[in-house]
Tab-separated table of C-alpha atoms in Angstrom:
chain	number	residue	atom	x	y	z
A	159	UNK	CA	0.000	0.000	0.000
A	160	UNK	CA	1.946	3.249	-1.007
A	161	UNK	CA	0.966	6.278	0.894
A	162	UNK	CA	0.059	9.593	-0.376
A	163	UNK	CA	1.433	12.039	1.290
A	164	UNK	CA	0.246	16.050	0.251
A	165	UNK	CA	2.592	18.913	1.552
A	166	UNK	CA	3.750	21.906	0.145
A	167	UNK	CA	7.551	22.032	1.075
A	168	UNK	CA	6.692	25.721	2.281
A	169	UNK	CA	5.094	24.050	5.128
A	170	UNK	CA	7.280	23.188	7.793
A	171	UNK	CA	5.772	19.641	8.977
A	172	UNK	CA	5.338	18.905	5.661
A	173	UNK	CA	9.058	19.076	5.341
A	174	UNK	CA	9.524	17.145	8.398
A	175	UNK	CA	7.070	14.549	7.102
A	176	UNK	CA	8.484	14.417	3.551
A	177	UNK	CA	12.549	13.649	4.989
A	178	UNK	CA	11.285	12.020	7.456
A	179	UNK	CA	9.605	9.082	4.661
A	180	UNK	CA	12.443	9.083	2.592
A	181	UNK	CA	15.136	8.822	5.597
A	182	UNK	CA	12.704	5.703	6.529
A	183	UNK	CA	12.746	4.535	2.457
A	184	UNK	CA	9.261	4.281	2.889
A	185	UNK	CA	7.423	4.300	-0.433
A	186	UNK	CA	5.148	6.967	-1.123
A	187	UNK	CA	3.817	9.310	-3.604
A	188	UNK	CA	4.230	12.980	-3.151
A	189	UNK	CA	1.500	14.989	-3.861
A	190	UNK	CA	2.416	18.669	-4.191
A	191	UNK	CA	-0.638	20.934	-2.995
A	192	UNK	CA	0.673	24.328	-3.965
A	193	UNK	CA	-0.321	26.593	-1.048
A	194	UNK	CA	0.673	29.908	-2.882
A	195	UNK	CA	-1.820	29.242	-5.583
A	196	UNK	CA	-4.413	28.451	-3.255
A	197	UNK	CA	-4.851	24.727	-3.942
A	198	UNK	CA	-5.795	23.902	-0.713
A	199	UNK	CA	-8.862	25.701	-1.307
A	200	UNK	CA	-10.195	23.597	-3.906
A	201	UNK	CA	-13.154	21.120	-3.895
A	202	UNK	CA	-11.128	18.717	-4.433
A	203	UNK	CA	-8.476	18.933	-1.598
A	204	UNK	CA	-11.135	20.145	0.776
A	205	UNK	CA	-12.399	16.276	-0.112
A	206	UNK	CA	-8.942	15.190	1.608
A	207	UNK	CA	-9.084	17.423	3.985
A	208	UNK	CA	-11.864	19.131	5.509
A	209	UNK	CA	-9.425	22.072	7.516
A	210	UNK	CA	-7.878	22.720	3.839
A	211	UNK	CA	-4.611	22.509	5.332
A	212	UNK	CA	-0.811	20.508	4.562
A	213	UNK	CA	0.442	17.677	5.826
A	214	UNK	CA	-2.012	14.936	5.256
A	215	UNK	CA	-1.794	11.680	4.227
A	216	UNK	CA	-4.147	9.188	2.513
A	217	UNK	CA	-2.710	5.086	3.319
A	218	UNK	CA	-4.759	3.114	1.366
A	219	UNK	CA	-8.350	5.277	1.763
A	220	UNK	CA	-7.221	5.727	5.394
A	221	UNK	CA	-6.707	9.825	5.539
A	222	UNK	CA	-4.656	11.283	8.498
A	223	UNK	CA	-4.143	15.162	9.616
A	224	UNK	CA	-2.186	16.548	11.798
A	225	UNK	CA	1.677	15.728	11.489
A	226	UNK	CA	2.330	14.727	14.942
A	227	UNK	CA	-0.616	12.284	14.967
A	228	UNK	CA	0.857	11.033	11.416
A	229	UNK	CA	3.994	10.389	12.801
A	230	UNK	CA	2.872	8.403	15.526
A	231	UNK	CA	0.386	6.824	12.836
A	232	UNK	CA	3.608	5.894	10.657
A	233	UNK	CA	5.478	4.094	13.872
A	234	UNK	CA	3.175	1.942	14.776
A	235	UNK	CA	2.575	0.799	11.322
A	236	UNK	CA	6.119	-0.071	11.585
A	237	UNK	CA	7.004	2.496	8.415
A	238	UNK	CA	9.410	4.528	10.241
A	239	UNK	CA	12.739	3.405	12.612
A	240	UNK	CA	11.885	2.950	16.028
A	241	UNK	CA	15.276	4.689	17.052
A	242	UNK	CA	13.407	7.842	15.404
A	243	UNK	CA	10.227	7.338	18.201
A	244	UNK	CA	11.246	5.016	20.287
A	245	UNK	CA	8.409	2.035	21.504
A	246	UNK	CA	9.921	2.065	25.106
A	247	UNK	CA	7.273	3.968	27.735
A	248	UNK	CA	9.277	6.476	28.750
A	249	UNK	CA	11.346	7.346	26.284
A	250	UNK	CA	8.580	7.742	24.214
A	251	UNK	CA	7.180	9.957	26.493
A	252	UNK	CA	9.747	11.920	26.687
A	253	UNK	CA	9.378	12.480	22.843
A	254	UNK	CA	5.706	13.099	23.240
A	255	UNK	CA	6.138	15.958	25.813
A	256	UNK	CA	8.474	18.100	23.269
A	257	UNK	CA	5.850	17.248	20.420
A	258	UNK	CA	3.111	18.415	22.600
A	259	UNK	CA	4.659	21.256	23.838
A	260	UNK	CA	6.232	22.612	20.245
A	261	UNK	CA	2.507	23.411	19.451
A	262	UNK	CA	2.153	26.469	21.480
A	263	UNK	CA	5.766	26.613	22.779
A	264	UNK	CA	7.848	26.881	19.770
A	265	UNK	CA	5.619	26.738	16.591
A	266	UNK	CA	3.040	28.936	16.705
A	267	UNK	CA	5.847	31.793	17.681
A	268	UNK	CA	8.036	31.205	14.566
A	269	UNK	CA	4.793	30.339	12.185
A	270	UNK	CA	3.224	33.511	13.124
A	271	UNK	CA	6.747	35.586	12.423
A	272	UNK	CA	7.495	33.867	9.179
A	273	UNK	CA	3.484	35.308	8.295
A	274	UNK	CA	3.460	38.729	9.226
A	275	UNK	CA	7.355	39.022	8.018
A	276	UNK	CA	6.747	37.626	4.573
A	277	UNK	CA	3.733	35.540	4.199
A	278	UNK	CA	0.914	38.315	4.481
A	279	UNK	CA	3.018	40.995	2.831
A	280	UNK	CA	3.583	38.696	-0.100
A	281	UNK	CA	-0.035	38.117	-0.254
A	282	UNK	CA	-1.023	41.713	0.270
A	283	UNK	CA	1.292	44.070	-0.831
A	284	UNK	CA	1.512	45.952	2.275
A	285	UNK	CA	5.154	45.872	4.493
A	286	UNK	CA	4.059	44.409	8.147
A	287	UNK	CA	3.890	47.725	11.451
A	288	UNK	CA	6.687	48.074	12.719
A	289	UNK	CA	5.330	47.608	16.104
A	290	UNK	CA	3.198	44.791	15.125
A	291	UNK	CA	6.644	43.110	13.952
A	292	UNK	CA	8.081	43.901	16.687
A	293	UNK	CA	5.628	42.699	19.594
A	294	UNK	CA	5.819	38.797	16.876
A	295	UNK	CA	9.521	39.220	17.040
A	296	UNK	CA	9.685	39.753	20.537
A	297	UNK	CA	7.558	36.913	21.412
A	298	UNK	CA	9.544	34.600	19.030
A	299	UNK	CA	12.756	35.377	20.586
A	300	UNK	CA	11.654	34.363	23.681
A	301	UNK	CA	9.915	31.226	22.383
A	302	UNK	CA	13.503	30.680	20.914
A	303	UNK	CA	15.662	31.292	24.730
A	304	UNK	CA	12.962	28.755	26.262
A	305	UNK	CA	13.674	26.043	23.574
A	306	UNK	CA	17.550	26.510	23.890
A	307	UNK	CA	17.471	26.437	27.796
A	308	UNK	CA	14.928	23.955	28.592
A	309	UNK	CA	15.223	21.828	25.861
A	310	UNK	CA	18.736	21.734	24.304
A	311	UNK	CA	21.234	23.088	27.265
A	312	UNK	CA	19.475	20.881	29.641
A	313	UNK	CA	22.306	18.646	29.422
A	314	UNK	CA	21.599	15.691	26.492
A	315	UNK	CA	22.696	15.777	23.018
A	316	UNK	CA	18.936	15.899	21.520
A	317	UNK	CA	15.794	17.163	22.817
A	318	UNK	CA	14.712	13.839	24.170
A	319	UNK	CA	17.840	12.249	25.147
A	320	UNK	CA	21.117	11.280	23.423
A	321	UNK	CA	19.902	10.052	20.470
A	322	UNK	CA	18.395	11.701	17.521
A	323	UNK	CA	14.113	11.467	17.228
A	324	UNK	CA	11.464	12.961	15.177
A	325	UNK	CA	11.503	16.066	18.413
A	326	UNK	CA	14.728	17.359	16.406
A	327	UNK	CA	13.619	16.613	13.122
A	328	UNK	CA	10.159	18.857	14.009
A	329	UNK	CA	12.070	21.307	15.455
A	330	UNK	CA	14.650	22.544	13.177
A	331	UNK	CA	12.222	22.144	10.060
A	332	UNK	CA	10.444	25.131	12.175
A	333	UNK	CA	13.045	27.212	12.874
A	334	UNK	CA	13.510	27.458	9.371
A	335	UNK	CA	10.651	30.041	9.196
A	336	UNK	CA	12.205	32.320	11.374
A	337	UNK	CA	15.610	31.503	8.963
A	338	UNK	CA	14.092	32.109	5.752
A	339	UNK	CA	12.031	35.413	7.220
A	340	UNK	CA	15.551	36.447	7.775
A	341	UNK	CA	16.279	35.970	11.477
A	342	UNK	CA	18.134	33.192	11.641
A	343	UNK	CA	18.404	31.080	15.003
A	344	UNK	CA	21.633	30.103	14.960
A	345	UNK	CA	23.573	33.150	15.092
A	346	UNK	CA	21.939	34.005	18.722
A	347	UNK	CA	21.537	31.122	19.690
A	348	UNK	CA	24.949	28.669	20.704
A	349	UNK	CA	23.617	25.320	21.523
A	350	UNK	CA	21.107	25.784	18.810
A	351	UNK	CA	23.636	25.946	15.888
A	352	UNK	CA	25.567	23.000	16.847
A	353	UNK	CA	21.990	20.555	17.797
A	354	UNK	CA	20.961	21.987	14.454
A	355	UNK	CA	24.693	21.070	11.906
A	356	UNK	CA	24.070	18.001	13.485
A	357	UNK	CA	20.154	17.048	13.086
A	358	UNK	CA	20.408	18.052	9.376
A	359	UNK	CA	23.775	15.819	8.744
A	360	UNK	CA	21.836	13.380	10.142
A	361	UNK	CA	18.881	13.667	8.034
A	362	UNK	CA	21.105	14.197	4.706
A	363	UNK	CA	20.833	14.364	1.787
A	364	UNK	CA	16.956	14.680	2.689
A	365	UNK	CA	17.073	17.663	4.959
A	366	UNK	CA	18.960	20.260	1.894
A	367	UNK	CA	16.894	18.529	-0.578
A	368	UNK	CA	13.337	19.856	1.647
A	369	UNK	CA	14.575	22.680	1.963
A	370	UNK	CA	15.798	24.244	-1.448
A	371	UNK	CA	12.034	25.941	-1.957
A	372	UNK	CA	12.460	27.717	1.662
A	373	UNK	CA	15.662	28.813	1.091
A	374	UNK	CA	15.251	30.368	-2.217
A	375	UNK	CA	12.457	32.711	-0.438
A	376	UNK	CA	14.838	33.616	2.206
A	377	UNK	CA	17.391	34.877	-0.559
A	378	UNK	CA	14.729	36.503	-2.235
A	379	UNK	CA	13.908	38.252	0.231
A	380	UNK	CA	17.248	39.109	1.450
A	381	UNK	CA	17.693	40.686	-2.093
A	382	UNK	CA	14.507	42.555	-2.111
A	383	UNK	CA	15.516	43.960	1.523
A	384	UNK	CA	18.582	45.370	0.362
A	385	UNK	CA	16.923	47.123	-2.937
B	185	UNK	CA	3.783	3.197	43.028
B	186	UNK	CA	1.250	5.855	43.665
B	187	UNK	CA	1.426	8.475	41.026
B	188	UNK	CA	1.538	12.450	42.468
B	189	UNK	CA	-0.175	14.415	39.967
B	190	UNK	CA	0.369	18.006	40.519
B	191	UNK	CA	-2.670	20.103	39.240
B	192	UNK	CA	-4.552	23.307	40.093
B	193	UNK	CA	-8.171	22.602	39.641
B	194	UNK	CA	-8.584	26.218	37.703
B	195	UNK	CA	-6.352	24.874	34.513
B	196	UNK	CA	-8.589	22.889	32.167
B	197	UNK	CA	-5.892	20.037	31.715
B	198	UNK	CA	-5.658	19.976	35.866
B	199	UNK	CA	-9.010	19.048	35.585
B	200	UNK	CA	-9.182	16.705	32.689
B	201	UNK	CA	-6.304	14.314	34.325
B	202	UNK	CA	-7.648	14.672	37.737
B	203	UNK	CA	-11.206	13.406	36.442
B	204	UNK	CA	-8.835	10.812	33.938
B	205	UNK	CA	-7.387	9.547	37.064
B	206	UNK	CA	-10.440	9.480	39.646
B	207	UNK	CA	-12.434	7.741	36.616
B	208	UNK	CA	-9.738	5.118	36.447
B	209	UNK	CA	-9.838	4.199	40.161
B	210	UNK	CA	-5.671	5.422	39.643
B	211	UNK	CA	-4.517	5.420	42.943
B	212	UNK	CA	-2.580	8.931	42.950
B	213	UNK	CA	-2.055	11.555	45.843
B	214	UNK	CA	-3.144	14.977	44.492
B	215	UNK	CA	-0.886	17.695	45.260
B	216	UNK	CA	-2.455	21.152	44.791
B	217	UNK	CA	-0.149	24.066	42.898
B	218	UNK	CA	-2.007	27.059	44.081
B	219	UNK	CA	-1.362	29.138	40.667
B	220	UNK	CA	-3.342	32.155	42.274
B	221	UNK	CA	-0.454	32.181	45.023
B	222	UNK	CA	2.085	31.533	42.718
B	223	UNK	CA	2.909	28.445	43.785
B	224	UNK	CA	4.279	27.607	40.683
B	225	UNK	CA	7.333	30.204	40.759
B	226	UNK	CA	8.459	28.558	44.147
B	227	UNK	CA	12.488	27.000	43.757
B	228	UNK	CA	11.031	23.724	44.858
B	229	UNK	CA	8.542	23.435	42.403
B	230	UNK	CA	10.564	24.536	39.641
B	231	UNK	CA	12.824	21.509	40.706
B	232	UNK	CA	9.345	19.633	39.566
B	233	UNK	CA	9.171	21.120	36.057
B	234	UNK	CA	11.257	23.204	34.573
B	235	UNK	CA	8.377	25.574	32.871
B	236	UNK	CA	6.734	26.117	36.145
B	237	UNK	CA	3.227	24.834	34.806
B	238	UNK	CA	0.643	22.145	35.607
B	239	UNK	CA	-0.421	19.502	35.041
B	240	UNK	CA	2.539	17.357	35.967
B	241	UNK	CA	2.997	14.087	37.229
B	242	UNK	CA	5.617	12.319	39.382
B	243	UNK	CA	5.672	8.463	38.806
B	244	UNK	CA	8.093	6.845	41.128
B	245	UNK	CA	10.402	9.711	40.183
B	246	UNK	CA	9.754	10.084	36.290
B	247	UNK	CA	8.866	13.012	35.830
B	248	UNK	CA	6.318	13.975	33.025
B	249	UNK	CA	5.147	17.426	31.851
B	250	UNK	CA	2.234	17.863	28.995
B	251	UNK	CA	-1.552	16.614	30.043
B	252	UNK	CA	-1.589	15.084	26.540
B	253	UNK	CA	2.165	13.157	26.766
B	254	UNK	CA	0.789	12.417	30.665
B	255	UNK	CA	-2.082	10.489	29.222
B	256	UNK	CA	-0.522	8.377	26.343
B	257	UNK	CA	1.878	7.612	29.308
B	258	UNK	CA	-0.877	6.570	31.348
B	259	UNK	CA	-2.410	4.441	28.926
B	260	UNK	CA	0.981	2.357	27.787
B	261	UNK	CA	0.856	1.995	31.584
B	262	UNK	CA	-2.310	0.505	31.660
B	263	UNK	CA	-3.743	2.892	33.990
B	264	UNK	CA	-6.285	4.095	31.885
B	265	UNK	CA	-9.232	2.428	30.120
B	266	UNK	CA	-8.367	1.093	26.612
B	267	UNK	CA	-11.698	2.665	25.414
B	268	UNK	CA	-10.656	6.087	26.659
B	269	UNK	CA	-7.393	5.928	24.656
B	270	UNK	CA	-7.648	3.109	21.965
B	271	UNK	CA	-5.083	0.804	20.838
B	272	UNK	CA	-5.970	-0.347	17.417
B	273	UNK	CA	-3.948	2.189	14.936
B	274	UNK	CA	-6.534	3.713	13.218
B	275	UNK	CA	-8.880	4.667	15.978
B	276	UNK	CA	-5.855	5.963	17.806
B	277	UNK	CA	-4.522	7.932	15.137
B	278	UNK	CA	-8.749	9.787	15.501
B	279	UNK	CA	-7.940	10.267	18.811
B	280	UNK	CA	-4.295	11.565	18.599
B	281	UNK	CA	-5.442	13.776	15.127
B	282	UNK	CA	-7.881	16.342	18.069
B	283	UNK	CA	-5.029	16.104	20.557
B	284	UNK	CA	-2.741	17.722	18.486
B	285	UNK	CA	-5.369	19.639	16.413
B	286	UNK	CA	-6.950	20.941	19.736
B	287	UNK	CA	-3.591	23.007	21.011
B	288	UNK	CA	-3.817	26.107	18.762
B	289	UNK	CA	-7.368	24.824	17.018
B	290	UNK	CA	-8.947	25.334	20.511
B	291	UNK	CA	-7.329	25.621	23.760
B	292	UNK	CA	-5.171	28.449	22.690
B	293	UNK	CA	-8.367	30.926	22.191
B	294	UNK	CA	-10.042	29.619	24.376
B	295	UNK	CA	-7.593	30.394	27.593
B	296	UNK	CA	-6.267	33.366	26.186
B	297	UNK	CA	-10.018	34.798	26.054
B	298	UNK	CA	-10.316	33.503	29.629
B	299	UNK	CA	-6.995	35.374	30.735
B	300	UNK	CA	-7.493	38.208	29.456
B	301	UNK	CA	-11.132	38.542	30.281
B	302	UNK	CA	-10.805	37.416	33.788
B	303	UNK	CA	-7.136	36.538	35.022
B	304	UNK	CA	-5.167	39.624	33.863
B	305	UNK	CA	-7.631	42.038	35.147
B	306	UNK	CA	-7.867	39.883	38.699
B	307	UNK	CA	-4.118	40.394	39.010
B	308	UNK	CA	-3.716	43.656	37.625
B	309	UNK	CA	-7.039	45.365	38.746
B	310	UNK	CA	-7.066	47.046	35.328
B	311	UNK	CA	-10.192	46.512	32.836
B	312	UNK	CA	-9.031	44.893	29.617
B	313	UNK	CA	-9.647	47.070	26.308
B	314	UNK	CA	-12.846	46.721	24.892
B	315	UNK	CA	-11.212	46.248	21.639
B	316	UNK	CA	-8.546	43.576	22.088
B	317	UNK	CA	-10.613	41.891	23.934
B	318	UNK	CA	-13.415	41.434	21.473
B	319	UNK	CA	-10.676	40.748	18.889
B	320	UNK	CA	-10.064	37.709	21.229
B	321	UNK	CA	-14.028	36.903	21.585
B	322	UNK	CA	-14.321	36.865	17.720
B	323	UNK	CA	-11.028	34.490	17.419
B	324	UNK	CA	-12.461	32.411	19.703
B	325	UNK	CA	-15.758	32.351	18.206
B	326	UNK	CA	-14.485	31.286	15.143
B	327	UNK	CA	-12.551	28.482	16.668
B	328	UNK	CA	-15.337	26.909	18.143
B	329	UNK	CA	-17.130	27.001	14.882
B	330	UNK	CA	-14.821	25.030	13.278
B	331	UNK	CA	-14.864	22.606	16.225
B	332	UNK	CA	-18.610	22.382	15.863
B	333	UNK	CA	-18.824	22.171	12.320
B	334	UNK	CA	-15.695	19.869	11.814
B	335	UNK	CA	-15.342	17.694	15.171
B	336	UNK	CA	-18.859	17.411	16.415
B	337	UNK	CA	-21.145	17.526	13.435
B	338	UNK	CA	-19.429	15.488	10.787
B	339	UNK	CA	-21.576	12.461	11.794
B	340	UNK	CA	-19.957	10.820	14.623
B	341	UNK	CA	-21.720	10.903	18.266
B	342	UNK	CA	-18.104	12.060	19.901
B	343	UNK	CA	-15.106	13.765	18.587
B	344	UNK	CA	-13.075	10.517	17.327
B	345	UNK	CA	-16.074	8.092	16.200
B	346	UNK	CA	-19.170	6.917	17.971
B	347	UNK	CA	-17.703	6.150	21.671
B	348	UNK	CA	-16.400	8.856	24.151
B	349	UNK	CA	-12.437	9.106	24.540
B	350	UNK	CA	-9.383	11.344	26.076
B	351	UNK	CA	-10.681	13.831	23.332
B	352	UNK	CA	-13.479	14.669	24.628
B	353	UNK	CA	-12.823	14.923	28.262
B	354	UNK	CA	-10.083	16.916	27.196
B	355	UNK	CA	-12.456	19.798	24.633
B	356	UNK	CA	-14.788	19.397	27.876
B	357	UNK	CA	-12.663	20.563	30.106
B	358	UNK	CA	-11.446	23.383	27.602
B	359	UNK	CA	-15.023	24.878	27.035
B	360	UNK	CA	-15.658	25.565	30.684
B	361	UNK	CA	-12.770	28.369	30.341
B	362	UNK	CA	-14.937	30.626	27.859
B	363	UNK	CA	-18.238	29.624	30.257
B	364	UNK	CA	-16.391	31.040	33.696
B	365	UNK	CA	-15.845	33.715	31.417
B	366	UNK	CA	-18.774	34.256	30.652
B	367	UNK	CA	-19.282	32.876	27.644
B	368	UNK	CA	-21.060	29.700	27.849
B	369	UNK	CA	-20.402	27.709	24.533
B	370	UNK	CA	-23.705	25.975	24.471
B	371	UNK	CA	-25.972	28.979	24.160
B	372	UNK	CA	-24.556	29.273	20.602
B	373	UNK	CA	-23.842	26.011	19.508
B	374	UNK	CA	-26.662	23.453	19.348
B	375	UNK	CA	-23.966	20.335	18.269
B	376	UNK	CA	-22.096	21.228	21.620
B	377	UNK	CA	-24.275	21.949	23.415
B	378	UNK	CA	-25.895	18.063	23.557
B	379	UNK	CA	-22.449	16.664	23.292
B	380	UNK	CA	-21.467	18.644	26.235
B	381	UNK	CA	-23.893	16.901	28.571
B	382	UNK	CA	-22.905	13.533	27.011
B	383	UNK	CA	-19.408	13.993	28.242
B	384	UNK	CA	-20.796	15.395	32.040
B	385	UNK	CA	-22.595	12.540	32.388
B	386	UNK	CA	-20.179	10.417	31.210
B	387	UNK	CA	-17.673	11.526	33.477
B	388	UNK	CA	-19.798	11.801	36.699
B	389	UNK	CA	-19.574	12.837	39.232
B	390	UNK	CA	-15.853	13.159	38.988
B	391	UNK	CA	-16.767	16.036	36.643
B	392	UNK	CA	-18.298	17.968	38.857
B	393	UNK	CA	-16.749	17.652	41.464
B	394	UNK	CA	-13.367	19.050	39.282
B	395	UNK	CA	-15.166	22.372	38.300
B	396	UNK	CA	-16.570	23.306	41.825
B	397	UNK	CA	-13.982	25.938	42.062
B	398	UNK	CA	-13.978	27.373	38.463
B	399	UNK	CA	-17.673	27.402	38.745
B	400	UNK	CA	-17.400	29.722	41.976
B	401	UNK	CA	-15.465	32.304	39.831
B	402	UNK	CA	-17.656	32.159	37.005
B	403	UNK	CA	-20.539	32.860	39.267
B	404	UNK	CA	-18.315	35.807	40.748
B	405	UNK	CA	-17.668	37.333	37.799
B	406	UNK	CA	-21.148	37.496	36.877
B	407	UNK	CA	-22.053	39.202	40.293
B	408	UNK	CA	-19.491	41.337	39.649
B	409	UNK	CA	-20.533	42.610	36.287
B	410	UNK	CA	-23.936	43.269	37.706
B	411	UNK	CA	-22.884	45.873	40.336
């Protein structure tokens, strides 16, 4: 049964989803579900999906939202490593509290600055108040100090222990919104920039190949900053 | 090994495990984090959890943050019904889809309407604005349309199919934040309004007995918007 799997490698689970499947050799078939041109709003995807929305995956007429819930979905169909979310209680639990608390913790910070910074402006023409920036960058940043001090200098190699899980792939696929909306994590940020050289080595050649979309944005609009 | 599950009985997940846990027959020792003294900034709770927050539980020294990690914890414990939390894959992956939908679909508008309604102007004796807060109203509003329209009317009697689970104890739980708020939920929406009771009953009379408090300041904020 090959799995469909519709992202938009603008989205930044559906990154995580898309390297995480072909780390795992999983076969699947993308389906791209261009979010810029709105095709998320169609009949047809709203068919998928009822919340019109990217990642989602269809395994065999069985459709799934939600990234987190696929992933957890994916393990115990046995189509992902168990090293990557491990079966054992309590280090899966561990796992499962970064996952849960990314939501509002981490995510929703660096989504919402990656929109006002570029999405909306792109969309409407209009640059973001500076206030208004200010108050998402603000917040953000100190989304950012919580998730290097409570979760990466709290004295293991990756956010759920010494070994590398699907909490670090998550993770840096999010922080490159704030990256690509041209504040860029690592440069404040110590034990961020090493967790983060090493999560993507480990996820190579997957991780640059995800992310060649994203980046092209962010050097877009570095260019069209310095015009 | 008696679990201690730290909780205060005003934060909707408190209340959700504690009523989890007393449904169960769990034997846990319930240690109360007064939130309204601050309990949670004291050194020796922070020793407890690391973002000062509750829920939290302590079993036989693991320590687990997250109400929604905490209950797939529980459950791989077998401390928890099966039917509350389901083991077959597919149902599951229903169950887990609202948990992770729920944290910015729901709970985030929901308790930010409540704090800034009701807990920043307890603390700070100052009035919120009548315009940011009906900015929050209407963005809570519209989440709870979408929960209507695409968790509790799409044809199922509960959120995740046709018996009652961890999903809806949990959206329960949530919706009495708005109501001490005074905005009660099931004067607008008729689908939640019957599903509601369902989950009361359900859950009795643990569930009651769980929002004696929040139901005191709900009926004190009322008195006091009369004088």
């Amino acid at each position: 049964m090959v799995i469909k799997l519709y992202i938009d490698l603008m989205s930044q689970p559906s990154r995580a989803l898309y390297i995480l499947l072909k780390y795992a050799k999983c076969d699947f078939e993308k389906k791209l579900v261009d979010l810029r041109q709105g095709a998320h709003y169609s009949d047809e995807f709203a068919a998928i999906n009822r919340f019109q929305k990217v990642p989602v995956i269809d395994h065999d007429g069985f459709i799934l939202t939600e990234s987190v819930a696929i992933i957890k979905y994916l393990s115990r169909e046995n189509l992902i490593p168990e090293s990557l979310y491990p079966r054992d209680s309590k280090l899966q639990a561990r796992v499962d509290e970064f996952l849960e608390w990314q939501h509002i913790g981490l995510r929703l910070h660096c989504a919402m600055f990656f929109r006002v910074k570029v999405l909306d402006p792109t969309i409407t023409g209009v640059a973001p108040n500076a206030k208004t920036l200010s108050g998402y960058e603000n917040r953000m940043i100190s989304a950012l100090e919580t998730f290097e001090n409570h979760w990466l200098q709290k004295g293991t190699k990756f956010i759920a222990g010494d070994n590398i899980t699907v909490a670090d792939l998550l993770a840096a696929c999010e922080l490159e919104q704030p990256r690509a909306a041209g504040y860029d994590p690592a440069d404040s940020f110590e034990g961020m920039s090493s967790w983060w050289k090493a999560v993507q080595e480990y996820f190579s050649p997957y991780y640059n190949e995800a992310h060649v979309i994203i980046k092209k944005v962010a050097e877009k609009n570095k260019l069209a900053a310095k015009l």
